[in-house]
XYZ file of C-alpha atoms in Angstrom:
215
model
C 82.100 86.183 72.475
C 85.395 84.560 73.413
C 86.895 85.199 76.810
C 89.636 87.858 76.656
C 92.931 87.801 78.555
C 94.573 91.144 79.276
C 97.952 91.807 80.906
C 98.986 95.249 82.214
C 102.750 95.633 82.458
C 102.749 98.832 84.548
C 101.075 99.048 87.985
C 97.432 100.099 87.726
C 95.895 102.558 90.221
C 93.208 100.847 92.246
C 90.444 103.362 91.507
C 91.113 103.147 87.774
C 91.008 99.359 87.922
C 87.647 99.398 89.704
C 86.219 101.845 87.172
C 87.436 99.666 84.312
C 85.962 96.547 85.899
C 82.588 98.174 86.457
C 82.510 99.428 82.869
C 83.338 95.992 81.519
C 80.688 94.340 83.719
C 78.040 96.696 82.342
C 79.084 95.800 78.807
C 79.046 92.079 79.558
C 75.527 92.413 80.932
C 74.237 94.279 77.870
C 75.983 91.896 75.485
C 78.401 94.402 73.946
C 81.555 92.783 75.388
C 82.773 89.332 76.293
C 84.226 88.049 79.534
C 87.631 89.239 80.718
C 90.478 87.976 82.884
C 92.737 90.920 83.661
C 96.241 90.291 85.062
C 97.894 93.264 86.740
C 99.754 94.673 89.725
C 98.828 97.588 91.964
C 101.038 100.148 93.706
C 101.206 99.530 97.485
C 97.765 99.910 99.088
C 95.282 98.355 101.451
C 91.719 97.476 100.549
C 88.851 97.101 102.999
C 86.177 94.562 102.167
C 82.584 94.682 103.323
C 83.444 92.862 106.579
C 86.547 94.909 107.465
C 86.948 95.806 111.155
C 88.512 99.222 111.872
C 90.826 97.749 114.500
C 92.450 95.491 111.912
C 94.020 98.509 110.192
C 97.145 98.683 112.344
C 99.030 101.429 110.478
C 96.453 103.768 108.856
C 99.000 106.209 107.441
C 101.291 103.684 105.805
C 99.552 103.244 102.445
C 96.328 104.477 100.847
C 93.238 102.601 102.043
C 90.458 101.887 99.565
C 86.946 100.888 100.533
C 85.704 98.217 98.176
C 82.508 96.329 97.515
C 84.150 92.900 97.501
C 83.596 90.479 100.342
C 86.179 89.945 103.065
C 88.247 92.162 105.326
C 91.577 94.007 104.921
C 93.982 92.942 102.179
C 97.304 94.302 100.958
C 98.093 94.748 97.272
C 101.403 95.817 95.841
C 104.231 95.163 93.371
C 105.257 91.528 93.136
C 101.716 90.319 93.682
C 99.774 89.030 90.695
C 96.218 90.285 90.709
C 93.746 88.465 88.479
C 90.430 90.280 88.132
C 87.775 88.030 86.655
C 84.718 89.421 84.919
C 82.705 86.298 84.173
C 79.063 85.837 83.259
C 77.553 83.404 85.741
C 74.218 83.685 83.968
C 75.861 81.480 81.345
C 78.329 79.568 83.485
C 75.874 78.772 86.282
C 74.484 81.163 88.936
C 76.059 79.441 91.946
C 78.168 81.590 94.271
C 79.653 78.729 96.286
C 80.662 76.881 93.159
C 82.248 80.031 91.741
C 84.340 80.631 94.864
C 85.403 76.979 94.906
C 86.377 77.258 91.241
C 88.531 80.288 92.060
C 90.222 78.268 94.805
C 90.796 75.355 92.423
C 92.231 77.792 89.884
C 94.807 79.092 92.375
C 95.630 75.617 93.695
C 96.207 74.383 90.146
C 98.476 77.308 89.263
C 100.563 76.801 92.408
C 100.820 73.115 91.612
C 102.733 74.004 88.441
C 105.585 74.978 90.785
C 105.129 71.966 93.091
C 103.522 74.120 95.769
C 100.686 72.438 97.639
C 98.025 75.088 98.191
C 95.172 74.179 100.494
C 91.817 75.451 101.691
C 91.186 75.891 105.396
C 87.703 75.938 106.979
C 86.873 79.406 108.261
C 89.874 81.018 106.537
C 89.476 82.639 103.140
C 92.273 82.194 100.652
C 94.863 79.522 99.920
C 97.414 78.335 102.483
C 100.673 76.387 102.554
C 102.106 74.361 105.428
C 105.488 75.532 106.709
C 106.225 72.794 109.242
C 105.066 72.260 112.795
C 101.897 74.205 113.400
C 102.906 77.021 111.023
C 100.769 77.853 108.004
C 101.162 80.830 105.689
C 98.720 82.420 103.294
C 99.947 82.652 99.721
C 96.814 83.826 97.910
C 93.765 85.938 98.705
C 90.299 85.678 97.197
C 87.706 88.456 97.186
C 84.622 88.529 95.017
C 81.682 90.700 94.151
C 78.816 89.596 91.947
C 76.477 92.073 90.300
C 73.427 90.561 88.583
C 75.446 87.371 88.152
C 78.461 89.018 86.543
C 81.607 88.832 88.663
C 84.138 91.476 89.720
C 87.427 91.360 91.649
C 89.036 87.917 91.932
C 92.334 86.576 93.251
C 95.778 87.776 94.346
C 98.812 85.478 94.435
C 101.984 86.487 96.253
C 104.894 86.025 93.881
C 107.454 88.412 95.413
C 105.757 91.273 97.267
C 107.389 92.981 100.239
C 105.934 90.757 102.968
C 106.605 93.412 105.614
C 103.865 95.504 104.000
C 101.296 93.038 105.336
C 102.239 94.072 108.892
C 100.147 97.243 108.611
C 96.938 95.203 108.730
C 95.544 92.029 110.233
C 95.293 90.221 106.890
C 91.733 89.004 106.353
C 91.071 89.469 110.067
C 93.237 86.481 111.056
C 95.416 87.194 114.103
C 97.265 84.040 115.119
C 100.978 83.652 115.813
C 101.022 80.369 113.878
C 99.529 81.952 110.751
C 101.439 84.282 108.461
C 101.958 85.334 104.865
C 104.328 83.907 102.291
C 105.138 84.114 98.587
C 106.541 81.877 95.885
C 109.953 83.522 96.176
C 109.806 83.326 99.983
C 109.319 79.573 99.526
C 112.605 79.499 97.589
C 111.125 79.341 94.107
C 112.678 81.636 91.429
C 109.366 82.133 89.628
C 108.858 85.086 87.288
C 105.586 86.895 86.702
C 105.543 85.519 83.158
C 105.915 81.989 84.549
C 103.000 82.567 86.902
C 100.830 83.992 84.131
C 101.370 80.872 82.016
C 100.417 78.682 84.972
C 97.341 80.799 85.713
C 96.060 80.566 82.160
C 96.563 76.807 81.973
C 94.885 76.240 85.327
C 92.005 78.583 84.474
C 91.201 76.664 81.309
C 91.228 73.363 83.210
C 88.765 74.716 85.791
C 86.577 77.148 83.849
C 87.146 76.204 80.211
C 88.542 78.572 77.567
C 85.314 80.503 77.101
C 81.799 80.787 78.431
C 79.478 78.008 77.254
C 76.932 78.941 74.603
């Protein structure tokens, strides 16, 4: 079955998104559905990954907090951030977790490159970062994955134009350093639309992963 792309125009509640992902993963495993890349936004919320530390939730009453089975720590999601949930069959693509995470990173880096943004990996820091001059580096994209019997859930989040102040209610991904912050494409001075970003994401995905799962 060909890989499907789906775009949700209205914000999707987090719980409903998780339920939809889990349903799709079950169908991928039993062969009744193909792979899916789902592009969406969430209303403002925080998610806690499997390694989240309670002390990193700085403002517990600010937004709803959702416990999630993905790896990582606390992350913010909200309007102006493009979420890409990837439900891919690694039984067919190759059951290699490290390769999959690196492919996700390459996907984000390629999409950012369409706007002349140099996204980079950093040892010991999950996600994609951009240099801001001096010792300053800002995170522009988060990555969080879960793999169930070699079918993937969750995925990536790229900051297009979220309210960056909303990240102040958490220690994002457990990283507390005055030289490290959070940025977005618009914060970098780029008038990118969500439609522009979606085009770049699809093109970069097909370069990294191919248009569909191999037979």
